[in-house]
Structures are given as C-alpha cells and as structure tokens.
XYZ file of C-alpha atoms in Angstrom:
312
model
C 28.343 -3.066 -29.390
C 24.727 -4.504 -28.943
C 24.571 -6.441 -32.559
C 25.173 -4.274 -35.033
C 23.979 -1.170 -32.954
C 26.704 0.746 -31.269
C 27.188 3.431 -28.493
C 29.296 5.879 -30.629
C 26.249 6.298 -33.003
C 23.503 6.672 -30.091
C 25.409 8.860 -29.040
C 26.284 10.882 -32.335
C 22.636 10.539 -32.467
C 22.036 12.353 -29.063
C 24.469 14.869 -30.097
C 22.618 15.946 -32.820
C 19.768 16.272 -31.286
C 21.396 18.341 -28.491
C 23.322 20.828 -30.788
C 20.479 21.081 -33.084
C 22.896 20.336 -36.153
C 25.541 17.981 -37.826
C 27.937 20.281 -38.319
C 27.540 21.400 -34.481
C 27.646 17.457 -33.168
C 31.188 17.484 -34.997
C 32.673 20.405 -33.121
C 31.456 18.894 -29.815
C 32.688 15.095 -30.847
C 35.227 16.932 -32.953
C 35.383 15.290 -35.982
C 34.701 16.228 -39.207
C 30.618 16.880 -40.352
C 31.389 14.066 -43.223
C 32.001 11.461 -39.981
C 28.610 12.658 -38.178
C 26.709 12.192 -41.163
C 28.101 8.944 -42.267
C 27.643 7.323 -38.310
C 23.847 8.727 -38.950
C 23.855 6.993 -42.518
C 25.680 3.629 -41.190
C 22.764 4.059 -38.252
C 19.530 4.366 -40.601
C 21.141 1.384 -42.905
C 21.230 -1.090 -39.772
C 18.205 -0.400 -38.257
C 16.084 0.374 -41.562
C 14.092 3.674 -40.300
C 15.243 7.293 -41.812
C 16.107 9.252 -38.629
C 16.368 12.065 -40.262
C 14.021 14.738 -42.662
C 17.059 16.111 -45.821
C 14.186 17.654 -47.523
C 15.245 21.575 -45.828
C 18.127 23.169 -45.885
C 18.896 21.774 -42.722
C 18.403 18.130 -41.725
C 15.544 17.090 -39.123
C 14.378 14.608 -36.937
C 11.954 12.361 -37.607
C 9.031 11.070 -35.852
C 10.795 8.169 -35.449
C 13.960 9.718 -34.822
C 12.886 11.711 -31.802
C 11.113 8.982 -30.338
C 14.517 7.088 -30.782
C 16.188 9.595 -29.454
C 14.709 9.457 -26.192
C 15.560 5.928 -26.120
C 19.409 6.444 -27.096
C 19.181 8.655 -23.986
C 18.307 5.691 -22.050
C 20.941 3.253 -23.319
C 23.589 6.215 -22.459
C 22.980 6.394 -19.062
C 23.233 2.739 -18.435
C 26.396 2.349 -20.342
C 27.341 5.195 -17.714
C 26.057 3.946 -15.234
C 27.294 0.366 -16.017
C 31.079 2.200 -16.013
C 30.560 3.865 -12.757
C 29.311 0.926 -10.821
C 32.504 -1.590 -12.500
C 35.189 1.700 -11.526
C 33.245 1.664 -7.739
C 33.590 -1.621 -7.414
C 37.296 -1.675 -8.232
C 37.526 0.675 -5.734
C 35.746 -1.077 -2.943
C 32.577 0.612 -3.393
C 29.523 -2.329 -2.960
C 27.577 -2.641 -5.983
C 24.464 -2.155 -4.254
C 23.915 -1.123 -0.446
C 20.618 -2.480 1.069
C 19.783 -1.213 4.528
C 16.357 -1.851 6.970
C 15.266 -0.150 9.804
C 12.957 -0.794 12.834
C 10.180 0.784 13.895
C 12.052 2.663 17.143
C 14.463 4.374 15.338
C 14.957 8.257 14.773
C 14.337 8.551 10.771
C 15.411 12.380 10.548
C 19.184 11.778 10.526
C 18.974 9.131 8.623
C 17.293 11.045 5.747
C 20.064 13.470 5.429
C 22.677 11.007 5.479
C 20.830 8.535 2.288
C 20.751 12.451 0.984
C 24.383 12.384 1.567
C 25.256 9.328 0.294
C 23.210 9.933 -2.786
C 25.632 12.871 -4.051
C 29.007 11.131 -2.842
C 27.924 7.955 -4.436
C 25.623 8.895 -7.414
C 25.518 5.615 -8.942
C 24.921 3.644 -6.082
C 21.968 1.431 -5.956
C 20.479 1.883 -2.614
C 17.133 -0.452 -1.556
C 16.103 0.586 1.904
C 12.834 -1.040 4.036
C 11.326 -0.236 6.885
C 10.582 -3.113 9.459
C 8.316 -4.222 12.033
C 9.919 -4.873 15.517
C 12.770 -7.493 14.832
C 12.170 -7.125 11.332
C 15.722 -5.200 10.383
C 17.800 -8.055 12.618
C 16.071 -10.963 10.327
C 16.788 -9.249 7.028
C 20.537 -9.272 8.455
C 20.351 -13.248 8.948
C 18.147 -13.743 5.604
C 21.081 -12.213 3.826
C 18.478 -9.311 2.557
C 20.008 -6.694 3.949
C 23.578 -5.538 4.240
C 23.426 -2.757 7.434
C 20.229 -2.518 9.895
C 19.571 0.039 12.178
C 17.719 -1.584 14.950
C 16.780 -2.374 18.748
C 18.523 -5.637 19.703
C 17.222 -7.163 22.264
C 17.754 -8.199 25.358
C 21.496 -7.887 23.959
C 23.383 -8.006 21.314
C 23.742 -11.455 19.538
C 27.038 -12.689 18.837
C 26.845 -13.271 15.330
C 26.423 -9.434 14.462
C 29.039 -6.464 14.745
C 26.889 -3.964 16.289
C 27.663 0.049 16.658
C 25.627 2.179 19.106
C 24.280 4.688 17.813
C 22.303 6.882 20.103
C 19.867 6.478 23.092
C 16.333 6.038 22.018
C 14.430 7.501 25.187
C 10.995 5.955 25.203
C 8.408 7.638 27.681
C 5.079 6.130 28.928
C 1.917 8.704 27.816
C -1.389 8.575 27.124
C -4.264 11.055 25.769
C -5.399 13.144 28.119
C -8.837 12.367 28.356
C -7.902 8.985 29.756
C -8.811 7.985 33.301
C -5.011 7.213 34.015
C -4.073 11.366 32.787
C -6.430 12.066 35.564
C -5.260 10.269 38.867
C -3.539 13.558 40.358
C -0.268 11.526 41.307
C 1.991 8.926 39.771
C 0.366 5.734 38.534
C 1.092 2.757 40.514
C 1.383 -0.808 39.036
C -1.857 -2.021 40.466
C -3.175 1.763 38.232
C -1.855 0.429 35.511
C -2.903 -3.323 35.137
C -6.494 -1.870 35.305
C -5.743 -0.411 31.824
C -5.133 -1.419 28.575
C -1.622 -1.230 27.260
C -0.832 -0.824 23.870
C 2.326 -2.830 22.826
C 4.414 -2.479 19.948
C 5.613 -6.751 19.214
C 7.375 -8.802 16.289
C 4.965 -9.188 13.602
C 6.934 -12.379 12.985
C 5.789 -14.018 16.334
C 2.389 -11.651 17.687
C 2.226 -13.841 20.086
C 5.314 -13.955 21.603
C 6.948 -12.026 24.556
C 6.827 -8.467 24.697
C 9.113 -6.280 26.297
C 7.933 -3.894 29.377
C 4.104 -5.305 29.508
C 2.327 -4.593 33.050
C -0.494 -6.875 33.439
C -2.689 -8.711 31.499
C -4.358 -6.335 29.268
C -2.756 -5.295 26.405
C -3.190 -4.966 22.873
C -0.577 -5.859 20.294
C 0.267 -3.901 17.562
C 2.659 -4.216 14.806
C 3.059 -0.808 13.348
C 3.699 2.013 15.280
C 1.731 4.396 13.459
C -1.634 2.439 13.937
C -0.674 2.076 17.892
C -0.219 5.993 18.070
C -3.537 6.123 16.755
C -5.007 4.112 19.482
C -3.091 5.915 21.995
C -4.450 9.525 20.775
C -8.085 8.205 20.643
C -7.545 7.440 24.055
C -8.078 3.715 24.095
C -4.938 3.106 26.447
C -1.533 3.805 27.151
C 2.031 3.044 26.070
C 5.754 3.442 25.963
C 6.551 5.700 22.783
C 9.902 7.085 21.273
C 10.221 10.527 22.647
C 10.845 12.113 19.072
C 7.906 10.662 18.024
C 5.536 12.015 20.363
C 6.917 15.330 21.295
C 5.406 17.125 18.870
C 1.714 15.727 20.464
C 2.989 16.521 23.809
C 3.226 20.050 23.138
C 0.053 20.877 21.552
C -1.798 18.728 24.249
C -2.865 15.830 22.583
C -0.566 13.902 24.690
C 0.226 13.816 27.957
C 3.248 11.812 29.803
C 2.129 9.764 32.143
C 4.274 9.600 35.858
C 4.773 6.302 37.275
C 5.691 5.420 40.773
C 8.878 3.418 41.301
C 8.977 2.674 37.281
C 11.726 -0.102 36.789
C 11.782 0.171 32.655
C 12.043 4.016 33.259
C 15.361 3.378 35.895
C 16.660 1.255 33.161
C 17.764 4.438 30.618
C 17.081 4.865 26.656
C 17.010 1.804 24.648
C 20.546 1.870 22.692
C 19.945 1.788 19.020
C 22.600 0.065 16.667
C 23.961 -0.401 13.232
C 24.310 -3.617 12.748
C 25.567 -6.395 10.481
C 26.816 -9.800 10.133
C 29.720 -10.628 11.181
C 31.049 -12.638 8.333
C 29.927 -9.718 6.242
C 31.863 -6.804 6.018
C 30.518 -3.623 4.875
C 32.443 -1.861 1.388
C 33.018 1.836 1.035
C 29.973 3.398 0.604
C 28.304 1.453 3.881
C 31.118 2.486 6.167
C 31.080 6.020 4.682
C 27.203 6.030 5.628
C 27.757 5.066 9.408
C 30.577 7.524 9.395
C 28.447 10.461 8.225
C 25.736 9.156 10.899
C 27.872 8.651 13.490
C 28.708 12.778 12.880
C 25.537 13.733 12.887
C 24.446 11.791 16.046
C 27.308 13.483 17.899
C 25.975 16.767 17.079
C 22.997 16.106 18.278
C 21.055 16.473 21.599
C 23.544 15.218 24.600
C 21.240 13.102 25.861
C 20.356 11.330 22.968
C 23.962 10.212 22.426
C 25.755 7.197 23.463
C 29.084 7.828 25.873
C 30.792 4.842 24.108
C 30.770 4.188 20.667
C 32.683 1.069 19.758
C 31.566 -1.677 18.099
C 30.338 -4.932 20.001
C-alpha cells in the first residue's frame, strides 16, 4: 500500500483498460463485475478524479484516467520488478552487476554475452563503462565496479582473482603512405626511433611509463579511437589489437609493419583477464556471465585462446 493507494486497484485499473470492459477485468481477475467496479469507485473516492465516463452504455476512460493509466503501468512494473530483484537475491543473484572494460579488449563477445545475460536475468540491473588504459583495474579498487575485463600489467596484482581470458595479439602497422611502409625490408630499431610512435597510456598518469615505446618520439594518447585516427592519417605508427585493425588491413588502409629482431613481438599476445577483488566474490549472475564468456572464447579462433584457464 502507498497511503491509501494500493496495487490491487492500479492494477484493476490496468485491467480495465486492457480488456476494454469491467465485466471483462472480472473474468481475467476473476471476481465478480460488482468487485471491479467498487475497487474503481474506492479508487476515484481516494484520489478525488472520476477515472471513468458512465454517461454510455459502456463505461470509459477519462482524460485523466488514461493518462493515469499509463502511470499505474509504471508503478506495476516496479512492484515487479521490486519482487524479482528480492526472489534473485534470495537466490544469490547480485542486486546489481557493474562491470568496466579497457580499451584492448575484444568487445564482440562480450556483446552477446550482456545479450545473454539480459534474457537469463531480466531484472538485473547491469551498469557497464568503458575505460581508458588502467581504468577497469581502478574501478575494481574504488569499489565501482564488481568484474573488469582488462590488461594487467606487468602481472597480475595480488589483491585480485584474475581469469584469462584470451590472447589479445597486438601487431605494429602503420598507413601506407608512411615512409616506414616503404623501406622494402623489416624496420630496424634505429628505423623506428626516427618516427613518431603513437602510444596508447593511463589517462590517470599521461605521463607515466608506457609499455613497448622505442625511442623518444612518441605521442600519447588516451583513447584508442583518436590514436587509430592518427595512425590512418599517417602521422606515425603503433602497436594495435589485431581485431581492431583487420578490417583496415584488408582494404589497404593499413599496412603491418615487419620489424627486425622485435622483442615485444617474441613476447606473444597480451593475456586479457576477468578480474575482481579478492575479498569480493562475484553472485550468480557474474559467475554465470564469465561462464557464458569463457564458452564463447573457446569457440573461438585457436590462437586467440588461452591454453590454461585457471584463475590466478
């Protein structure tokens, strides 16, 4: 009851206006048309509007009434929702499930699993954000986020449970009107330091070190979209997730770029995790999400999957 206002008439009152008539309402509710059209009398008395036009031979709504209507609507599906969240929870099922990701990360299974998730959990409250480098690991320590899919490095801290994923292969390119696409051979070190590289860094610290820089000139960048656009104007070159680029590849916007005796290309994909604290444990519906990745990574390409999959 919300003061005198209850949810048995809203939603007698929905009823009505579903069915088209009293009498209709009562076989759906089933009780008797004398009960529908005293809840609709009790209604009108409380709340001191007439919901209803008895001037026809058959009772209509109102201005007022259909304008009401659409708000009884809205009180319904609260209540329902309000159910649905207090039964999850009994059942282990987190009242709401807030997830980041960084920048590096595939997006494309992770769509279809939040698609997944949506109809096995339809009353789930989901926030998700997308994060510059580093960003998903701090919303994990902030307490702002529950599960991050992220790049940890250089390794995994111990304060976080973290699942591997899948290999994140990311190859050096450049546009290929740039002086580097047109050596004829691999591009040496000393190549490379006469160019600008374009590095992805934490927007938190845009100063601070940076992962696989040759040289001294580089630009920073915090999104990755912005640094793609660099890199296909041709203004330098960079290390960029192989989904992301392939598609640029092929048509020839993008070419990859060979480098001689290329220690950060020895080194293998960068492993990307799920991750979260360690003093807080995921409920149902986050462990059903990794589960439902994790099935979907495995039947994907074999070499963008892990070997091991165990949690650090």
């Amino acid at each position: 009851m919300i003061g005198s206002l209850t949810l048995d008439q809203l939603r007698v009152l929905v009823t009505i206006a579903d069915t088209g008539s009293f009498s209709a309402a009562g076989r759906r509710l089933q009780r008797a048309q004398s009960a529908i059209s005293q809840t609709v009398a009790t209604l009108e008395g409380i709340q001191g509007v007439t919901l209803f036009d008895r001037s026809g031979h058959r009772p209509h709504l109102t201005e007022v009434g259909r304008a009401l209507v659409g708000q009884a609507r809205i009180v319904l599906s609260g209540a329902s929702r309000f159910e649905a969240m207090a039964a999850g929870t009994r059942e282990g099922v987190e009242p709401e499930l807030t997830v980041a990701i960084d920048p590096l990360v595939p997006t494309a299974p992770l769509i279809e699993s939040l698609r997944a998730l949506r109809d096995a959990f339809p009353h789930l409250a989901v926030s998700f954000s997308t994060e510059g480098l580093g960003g998903a690991e701090r919303r994990l320590r902030r307490g702002d986020a529950a599960l991050a899919f992220c790049i940890l490095l250089p390794s995994v801290p111990e304060d976080l449970t973290a699942l591997p994923l899948l290999g994140a292969r990311l190859i050096p390119v450049v546009a290929p009107g740039h002086a580097l696409a047109k050596l004829g051979r691999p591009a040496t070190r000393a190549d490379l330091e006469e160019h600008v590289q374009l590095v992805l860094s934490d927007p938190s610290a845009p100063d601070g070190p940076c992962h696989g820089v040759i040289g001294t000139r580089f630009w920073r960048f915090v999104e990755l979209a912005r640094r793609l656009d660099f890199l296909l104007a041709g203004l330098g070159w960079c290390r960029m997730p192989e989904h992301l680029v392939a598609p640029y590849l092929a048509d020839g916007q993008l070419t990859a770029l060979a480098i001689d005796d290329d220690p950060a290309g020895r080194a293998g994909p960068l492993t990307v995790y799920a991750a979260h604290l360690r003093g807080r444990l995921l409920g149902h519906a986050g462990r059903w999400l990794l589960d439902d990745l994790r099935a979907r990574f495995d039947d994907g390409p074999a070499e963008s999957r892990l070997a091991v999959l165990q949690p650090r």
